[in-house]
Tab-separated table of C-alpha atoms and ligand atoms in Angstrom:
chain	number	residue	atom	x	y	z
A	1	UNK	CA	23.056	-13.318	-43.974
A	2	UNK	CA	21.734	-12.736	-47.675
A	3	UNK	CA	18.849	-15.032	-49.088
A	4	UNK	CA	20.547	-16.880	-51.726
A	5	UNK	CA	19.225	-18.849	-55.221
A	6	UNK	CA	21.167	-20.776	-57.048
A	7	UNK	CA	19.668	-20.822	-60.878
A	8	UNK	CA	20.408	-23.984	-63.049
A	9	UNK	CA	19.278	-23.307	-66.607
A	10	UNK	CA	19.705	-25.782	-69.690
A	11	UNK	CA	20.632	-24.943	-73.084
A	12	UNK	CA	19.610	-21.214	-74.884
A	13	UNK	CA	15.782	-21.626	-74.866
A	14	UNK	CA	15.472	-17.957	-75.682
A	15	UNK	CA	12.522	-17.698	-73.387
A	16	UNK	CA	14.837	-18.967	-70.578
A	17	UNK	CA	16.812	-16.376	-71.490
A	18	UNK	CA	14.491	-13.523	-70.914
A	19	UNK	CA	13.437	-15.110	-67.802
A	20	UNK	CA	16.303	-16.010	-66.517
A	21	UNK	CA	17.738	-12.302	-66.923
A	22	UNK	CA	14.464	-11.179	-64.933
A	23	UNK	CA	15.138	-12.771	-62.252
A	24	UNK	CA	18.804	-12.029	-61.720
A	25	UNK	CA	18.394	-8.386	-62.632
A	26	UNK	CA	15.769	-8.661	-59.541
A	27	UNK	CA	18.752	-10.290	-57.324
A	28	UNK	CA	20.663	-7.528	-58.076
A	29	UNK	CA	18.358	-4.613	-57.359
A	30	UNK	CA	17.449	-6.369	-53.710
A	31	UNK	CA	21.204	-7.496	-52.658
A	32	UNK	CA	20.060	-10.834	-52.970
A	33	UNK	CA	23.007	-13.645	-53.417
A	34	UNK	CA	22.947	-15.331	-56.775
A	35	UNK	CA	24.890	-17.867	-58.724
A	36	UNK	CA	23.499	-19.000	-62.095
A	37	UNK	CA	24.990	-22.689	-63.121
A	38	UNK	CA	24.484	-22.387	-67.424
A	39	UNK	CA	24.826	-25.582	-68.342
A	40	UNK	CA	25.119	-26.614	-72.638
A	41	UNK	CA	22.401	-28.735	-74.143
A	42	UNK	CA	24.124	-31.802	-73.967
A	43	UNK	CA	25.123	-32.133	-70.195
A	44	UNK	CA	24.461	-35.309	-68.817
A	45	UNK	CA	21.280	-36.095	-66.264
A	46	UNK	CA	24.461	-37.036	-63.493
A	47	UNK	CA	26.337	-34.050	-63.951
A	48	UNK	CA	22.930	-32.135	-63.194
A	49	UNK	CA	22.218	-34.080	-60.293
A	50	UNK	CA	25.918	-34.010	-59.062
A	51	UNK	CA	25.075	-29.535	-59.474
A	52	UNK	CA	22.142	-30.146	-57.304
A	53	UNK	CA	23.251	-32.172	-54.178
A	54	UNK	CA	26.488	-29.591	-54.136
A	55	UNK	CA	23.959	-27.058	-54.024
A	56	UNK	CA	21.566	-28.977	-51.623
A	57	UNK	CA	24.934	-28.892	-48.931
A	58	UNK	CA	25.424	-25.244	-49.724
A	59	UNK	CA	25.463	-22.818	-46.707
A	60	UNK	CA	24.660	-19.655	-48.766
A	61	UNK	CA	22.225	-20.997	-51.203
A	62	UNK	CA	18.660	-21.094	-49.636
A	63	UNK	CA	16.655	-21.542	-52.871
A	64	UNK	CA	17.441	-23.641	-55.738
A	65	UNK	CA	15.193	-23.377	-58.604
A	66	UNK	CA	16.242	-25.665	-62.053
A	67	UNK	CA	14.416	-23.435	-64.996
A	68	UNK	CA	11.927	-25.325	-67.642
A	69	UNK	CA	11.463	-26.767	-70.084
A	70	UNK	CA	14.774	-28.957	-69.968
A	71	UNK	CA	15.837	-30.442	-72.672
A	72	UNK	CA	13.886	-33.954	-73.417
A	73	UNK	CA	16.977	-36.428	-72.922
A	74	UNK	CA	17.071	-35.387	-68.697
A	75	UNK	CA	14.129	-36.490	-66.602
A	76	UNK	CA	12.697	-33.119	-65.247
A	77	UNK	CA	10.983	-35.739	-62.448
A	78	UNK	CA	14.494	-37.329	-61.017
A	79	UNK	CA	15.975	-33.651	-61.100
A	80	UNK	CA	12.944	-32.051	-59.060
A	81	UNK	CA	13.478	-34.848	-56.921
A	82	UNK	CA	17.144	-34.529	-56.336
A	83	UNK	CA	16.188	-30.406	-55.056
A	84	UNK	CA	16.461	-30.588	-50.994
A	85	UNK	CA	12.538	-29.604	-50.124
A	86	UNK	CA	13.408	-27.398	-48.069
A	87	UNK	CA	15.416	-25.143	-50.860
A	88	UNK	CA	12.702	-25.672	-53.811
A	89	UNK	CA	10.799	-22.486	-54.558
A	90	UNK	CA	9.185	-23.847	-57.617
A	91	UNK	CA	7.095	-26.875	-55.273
A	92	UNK	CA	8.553	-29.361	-57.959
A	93	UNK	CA	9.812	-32.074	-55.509
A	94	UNK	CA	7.266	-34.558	-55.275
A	95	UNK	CA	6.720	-34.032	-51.418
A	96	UNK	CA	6.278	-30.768	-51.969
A	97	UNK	CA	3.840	-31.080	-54.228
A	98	UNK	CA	1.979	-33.781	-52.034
A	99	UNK	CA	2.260	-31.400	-49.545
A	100	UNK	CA	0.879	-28.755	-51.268
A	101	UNK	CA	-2.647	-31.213	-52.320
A	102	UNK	CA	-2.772	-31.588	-48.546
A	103	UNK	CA	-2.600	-28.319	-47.213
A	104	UNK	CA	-3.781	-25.821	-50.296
A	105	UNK	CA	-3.074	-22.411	-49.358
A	106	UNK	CA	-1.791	-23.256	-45.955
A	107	UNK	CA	1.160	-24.949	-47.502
A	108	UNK	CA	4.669	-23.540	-46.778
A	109	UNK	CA	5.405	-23.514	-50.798
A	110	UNK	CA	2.709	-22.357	-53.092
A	111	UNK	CA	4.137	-22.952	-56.934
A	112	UNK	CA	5.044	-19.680	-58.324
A	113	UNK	CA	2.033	-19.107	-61.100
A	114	UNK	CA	-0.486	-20.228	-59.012
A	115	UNK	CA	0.322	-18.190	-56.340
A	116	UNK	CA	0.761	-14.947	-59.087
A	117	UNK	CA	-2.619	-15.752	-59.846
A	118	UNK	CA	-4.238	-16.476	-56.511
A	119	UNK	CA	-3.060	-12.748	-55.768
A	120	UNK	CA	-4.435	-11.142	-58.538
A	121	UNK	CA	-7.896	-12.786	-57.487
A	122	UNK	CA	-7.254	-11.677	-54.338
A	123	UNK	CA	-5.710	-8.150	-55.341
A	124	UNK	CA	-9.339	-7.764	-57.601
A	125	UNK	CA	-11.586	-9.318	-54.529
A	126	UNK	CA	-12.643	-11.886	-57.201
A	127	UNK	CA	-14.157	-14.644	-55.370
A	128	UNK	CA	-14.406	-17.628	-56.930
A	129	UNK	CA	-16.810	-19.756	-54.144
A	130	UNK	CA	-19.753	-21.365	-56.861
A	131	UNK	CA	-18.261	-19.469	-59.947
A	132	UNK	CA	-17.815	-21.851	-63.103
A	133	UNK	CA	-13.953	-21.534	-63.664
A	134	UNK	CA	-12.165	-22.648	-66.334
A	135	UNK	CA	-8.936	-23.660	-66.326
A	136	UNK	CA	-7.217	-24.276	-69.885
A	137	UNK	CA	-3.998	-26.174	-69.255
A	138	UNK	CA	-2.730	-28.815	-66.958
A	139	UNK	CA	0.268	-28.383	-66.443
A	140	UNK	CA	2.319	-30.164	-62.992
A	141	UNK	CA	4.061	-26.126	-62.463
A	142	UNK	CA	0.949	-24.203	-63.431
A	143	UNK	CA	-2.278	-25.508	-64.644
A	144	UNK	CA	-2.717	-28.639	-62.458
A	145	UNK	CA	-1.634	-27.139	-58.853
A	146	UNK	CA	-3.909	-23.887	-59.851
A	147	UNK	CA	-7.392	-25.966	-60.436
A	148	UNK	CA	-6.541	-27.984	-57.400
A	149	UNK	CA	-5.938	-24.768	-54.825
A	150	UNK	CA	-8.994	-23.052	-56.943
A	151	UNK	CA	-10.845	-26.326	-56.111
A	152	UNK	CA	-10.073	-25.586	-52.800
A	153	UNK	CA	-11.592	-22.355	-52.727
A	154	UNK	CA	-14.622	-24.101	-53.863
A	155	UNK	CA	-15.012	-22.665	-57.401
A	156	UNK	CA	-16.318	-24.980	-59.965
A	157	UNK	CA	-13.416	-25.907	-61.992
A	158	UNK	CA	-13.287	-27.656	-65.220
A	159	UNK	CA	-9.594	-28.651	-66.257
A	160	UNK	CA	-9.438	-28.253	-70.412
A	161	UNK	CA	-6.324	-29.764	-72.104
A	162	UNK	CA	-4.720	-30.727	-75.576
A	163	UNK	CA	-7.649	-33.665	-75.710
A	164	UNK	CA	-10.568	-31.316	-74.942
A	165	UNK	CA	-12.597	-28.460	-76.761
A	166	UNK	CA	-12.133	-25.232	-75.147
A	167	UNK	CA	-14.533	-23.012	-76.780
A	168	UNK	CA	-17.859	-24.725	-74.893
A	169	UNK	CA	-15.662	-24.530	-71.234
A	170	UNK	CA	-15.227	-21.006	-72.145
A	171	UNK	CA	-19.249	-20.013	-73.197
A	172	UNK	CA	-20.185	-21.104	-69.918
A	173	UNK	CA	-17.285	-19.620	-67.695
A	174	UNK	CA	-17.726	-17.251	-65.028
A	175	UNK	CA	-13.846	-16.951	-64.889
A	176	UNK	CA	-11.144	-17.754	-67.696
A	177	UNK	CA	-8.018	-18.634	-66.527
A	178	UNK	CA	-5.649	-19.598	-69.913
A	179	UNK	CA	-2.127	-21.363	-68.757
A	180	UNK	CA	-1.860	-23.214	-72.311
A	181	UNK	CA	0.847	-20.627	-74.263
A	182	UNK	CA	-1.293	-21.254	-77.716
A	183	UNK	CA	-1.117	-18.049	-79.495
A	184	UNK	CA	-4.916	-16.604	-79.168
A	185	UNK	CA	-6.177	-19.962	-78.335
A	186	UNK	CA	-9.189	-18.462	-76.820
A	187	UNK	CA	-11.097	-16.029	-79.560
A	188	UNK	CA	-12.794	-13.210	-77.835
A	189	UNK	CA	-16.239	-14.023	-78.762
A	190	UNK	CA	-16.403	-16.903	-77.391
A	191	UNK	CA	-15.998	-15.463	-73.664
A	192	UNK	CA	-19.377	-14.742	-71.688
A	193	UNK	CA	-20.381	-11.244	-71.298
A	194	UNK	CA	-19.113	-9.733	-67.555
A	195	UNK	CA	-16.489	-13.038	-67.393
A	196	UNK	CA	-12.684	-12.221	-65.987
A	197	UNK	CA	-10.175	-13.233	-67.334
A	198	UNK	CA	-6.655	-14.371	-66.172
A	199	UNK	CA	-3.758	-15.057	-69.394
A	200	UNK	CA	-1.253	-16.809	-68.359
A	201	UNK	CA	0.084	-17.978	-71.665
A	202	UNK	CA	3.197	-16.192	-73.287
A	203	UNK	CA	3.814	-17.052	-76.700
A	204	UNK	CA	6.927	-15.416	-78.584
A	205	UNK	CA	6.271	-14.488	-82.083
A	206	UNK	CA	9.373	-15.900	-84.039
A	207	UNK	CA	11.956	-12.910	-85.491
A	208	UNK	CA	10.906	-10.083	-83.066
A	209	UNK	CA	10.453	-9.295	-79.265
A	210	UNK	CA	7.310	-9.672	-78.878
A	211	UNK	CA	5.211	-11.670	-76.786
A	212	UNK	CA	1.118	-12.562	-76.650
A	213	UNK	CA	-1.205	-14.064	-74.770
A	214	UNK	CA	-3.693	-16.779	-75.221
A	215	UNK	CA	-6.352	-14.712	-75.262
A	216	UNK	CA	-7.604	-12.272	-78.157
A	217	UNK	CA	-7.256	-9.333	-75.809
A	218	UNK	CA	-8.225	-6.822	-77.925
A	219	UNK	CA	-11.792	-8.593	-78.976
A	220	UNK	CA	-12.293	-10.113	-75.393
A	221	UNK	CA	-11.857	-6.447	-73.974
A	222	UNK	CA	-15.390	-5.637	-75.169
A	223	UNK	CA	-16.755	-8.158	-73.085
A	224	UNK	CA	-15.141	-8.766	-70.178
A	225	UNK	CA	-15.293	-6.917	-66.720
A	226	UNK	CA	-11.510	-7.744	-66.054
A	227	UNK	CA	-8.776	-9.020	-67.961
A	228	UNK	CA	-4.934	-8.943	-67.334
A	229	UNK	CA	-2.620	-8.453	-70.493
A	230	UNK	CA	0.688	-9.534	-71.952
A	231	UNK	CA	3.076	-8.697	-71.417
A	232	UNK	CA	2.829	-7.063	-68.317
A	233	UNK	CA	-0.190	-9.260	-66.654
A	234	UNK	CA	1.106	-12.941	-64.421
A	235	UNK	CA	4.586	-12.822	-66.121
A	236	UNK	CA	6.075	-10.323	-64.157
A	237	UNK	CA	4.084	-11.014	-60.795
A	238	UNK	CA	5.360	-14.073	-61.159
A	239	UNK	CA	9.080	-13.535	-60.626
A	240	UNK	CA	7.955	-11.651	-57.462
A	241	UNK	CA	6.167	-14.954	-55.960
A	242	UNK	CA	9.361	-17.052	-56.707
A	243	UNK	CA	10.696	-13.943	-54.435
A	244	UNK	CA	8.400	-14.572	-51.897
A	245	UNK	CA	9.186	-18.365	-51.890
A	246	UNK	CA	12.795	-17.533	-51.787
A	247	UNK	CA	12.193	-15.490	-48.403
A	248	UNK	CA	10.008	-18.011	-47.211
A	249	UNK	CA	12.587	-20.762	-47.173
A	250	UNK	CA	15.422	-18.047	-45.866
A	251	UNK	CA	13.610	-17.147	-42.871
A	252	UNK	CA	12.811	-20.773	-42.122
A	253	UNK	CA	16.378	-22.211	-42.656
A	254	UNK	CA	17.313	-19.077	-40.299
A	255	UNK	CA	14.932	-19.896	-37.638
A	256	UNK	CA	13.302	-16.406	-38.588
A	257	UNK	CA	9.500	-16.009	-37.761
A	258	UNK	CA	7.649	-15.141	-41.016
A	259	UNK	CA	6.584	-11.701	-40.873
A	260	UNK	CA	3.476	-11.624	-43.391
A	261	UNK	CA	3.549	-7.887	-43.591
A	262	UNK	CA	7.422	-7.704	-44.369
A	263	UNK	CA	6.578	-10.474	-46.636
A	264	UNK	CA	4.160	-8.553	-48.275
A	265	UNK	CA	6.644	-5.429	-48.221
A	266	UNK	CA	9.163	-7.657	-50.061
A	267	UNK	CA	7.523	-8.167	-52.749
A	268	UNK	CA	6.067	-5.115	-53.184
A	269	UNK	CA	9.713	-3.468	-53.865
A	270	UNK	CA	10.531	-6.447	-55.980
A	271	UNK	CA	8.060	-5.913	-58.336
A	272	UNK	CA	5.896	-2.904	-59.020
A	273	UNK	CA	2.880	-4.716	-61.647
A	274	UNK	CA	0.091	-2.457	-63.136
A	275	UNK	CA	-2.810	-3.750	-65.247
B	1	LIG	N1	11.334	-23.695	-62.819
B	1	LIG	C1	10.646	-22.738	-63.405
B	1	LIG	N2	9.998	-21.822	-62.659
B	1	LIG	C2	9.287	-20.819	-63.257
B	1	LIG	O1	8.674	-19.985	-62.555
B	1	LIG	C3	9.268	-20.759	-64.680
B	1	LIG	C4	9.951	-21.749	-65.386
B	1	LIG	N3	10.636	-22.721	-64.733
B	1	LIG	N4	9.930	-21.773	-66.730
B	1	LIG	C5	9.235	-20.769	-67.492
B	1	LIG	C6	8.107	-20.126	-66.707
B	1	LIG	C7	7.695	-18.778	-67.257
B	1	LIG	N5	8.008	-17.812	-66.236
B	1	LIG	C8	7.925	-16.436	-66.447
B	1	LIG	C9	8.700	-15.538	-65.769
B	1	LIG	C10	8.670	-14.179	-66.060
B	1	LIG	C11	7.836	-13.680	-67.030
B	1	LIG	C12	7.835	-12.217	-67.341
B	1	LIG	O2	8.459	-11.434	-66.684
B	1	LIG	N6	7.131	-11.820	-68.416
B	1	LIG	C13	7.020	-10.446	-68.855
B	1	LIG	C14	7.757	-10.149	-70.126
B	1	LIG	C15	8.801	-11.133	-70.545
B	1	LIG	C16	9.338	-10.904	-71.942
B	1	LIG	O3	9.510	-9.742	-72.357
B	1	LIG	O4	9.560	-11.882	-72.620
B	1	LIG	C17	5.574	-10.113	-69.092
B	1	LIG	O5	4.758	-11.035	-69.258
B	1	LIG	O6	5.270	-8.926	-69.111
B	1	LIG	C18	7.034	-14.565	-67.699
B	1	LIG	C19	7.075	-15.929	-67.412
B	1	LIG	C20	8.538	-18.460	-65.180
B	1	LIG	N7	8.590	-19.778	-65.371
């Protein structure tokens, strides 16, 4: 039996649409069962949660993962809540996510970001035990679950949102870690000599295909000691965790023993990512 993910997206967001096509082109290239449910702006919060328990029941789907932002008239909190836990690669059921403040690391569903970024750390042997970290963003799919599992690795985390100043959490920050998707929200002078830095934002510049970070790469690059770009930084490593998730939950509804190294395998030929 195949791995299978069923993909509900709302509406033409034309981010969704890039993403979207990501991860099916990666279904296709590793014989992995798909079914993408396109549903038009105005569809009804029952008819998505009618999609969602007929997916929950079905045999050959094994991941189910609704793609954001929905539109603002459904409630993005009853959906993630209608996902069986067991099938939700994106930890956006609330026991999931519970879970997942319990256990840190250890949980069965790390959030797909997060986890992009808690490999990169790991993939650079950045350790953040006593670093200042700053996290720009608080997100409930990226931002918030990162500070927490970061907390967890006992780095020093401040949280900076809409309501705070960034540039003083930056000046001071060991480790930058931008999840906010404000064009060049953090200005390259502001960021501490020897700092690393993670962008995670992706902001589309209206009229063309192009895409940029939060951070001013090109002035931060004469000070820090790492950086990751976009495109081509979390974005695509990204796709590869949800990947990983979706193998996770396959082996487990198969009564499969994870094997960490196949695991590792996996999404290695899902996703090749260079910096
Ligand atoms: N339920 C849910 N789960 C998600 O995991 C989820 C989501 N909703 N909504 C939107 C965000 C964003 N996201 C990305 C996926 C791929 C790239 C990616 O491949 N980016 C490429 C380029 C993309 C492009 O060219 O536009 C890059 O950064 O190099 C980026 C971002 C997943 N998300």
């Amino acid at each position: 039996m195949r791995p299978g993910l069923a993909i509900i997206q709302v509406g033409n967001n034309p981010s969704s649409l890039t993403y979207v096509r990501k991860k099916i082109a990666l279904c296709e290239e590793n014989e992995v069962h798909h079914e993408l449910h396109h549903f038009p702006e105005s569809i009804s919060q029952q008819e998505i949660v009618h999609q969602i328990r007929t997916l929950n029941q079905q045999g050959s789907i094994d991941g189910i993962l609704v793609q954001l932002p929905l539109p603002p008239h459904l409630s993005r909190l009853e959906i993630s809540n209608e996902i069986k836990p067991s099938k939700d690669v994106d930890c956006l059921h609330m026991a999931n996510f519970q879970n997942l403040l319990q256990n840190g690391e250890d949980n069965d569903i790390i959030p797909c970001t997060p986890a992009a970024v808690l490999h990169i750390l790991d993939s650079q042997e950045i350790d953040v035990r006593n670093q200042n970290v700053t996290v720009i963003g608080r997100s409930q799919l990226v931002g918030f679950p990162l500070s927490v599992l970061l907390l967890r690795r006992n780095a020093k985390v401040t949280i900076c949102h809409s309501e705070t100043t960034v540039q003083e959490h930056v000046e001071k920050a060991d480790i930058v870690i931008s999840c906010a998707g404000h064009k060049e929200l953090v200005k390259g002078e502001w960021i501490k000599n020897g700092a690393k830095v993670i962008d995670v934002g992706i902001t589309r510049i209206p009229g063309t295909n192009k895409i940029v970070g939060d951070i001013e790469f090109h002035k931060a690059l004469t000070k820090v000691s790492f950086i990751t770009p976009v495109p081509g930084g979390v974005g695509p490593l990204t796709v590869s965790m949800l990947f990983k998730n979706l193998y996770r939950v396959w082996c487990r509804s198969n009564g499969l023993q994870l094997n960490i190294d196949e695991q590792d395998e996996e999404l290695d030929y899902a996703q090749n990512y260079q910096f």
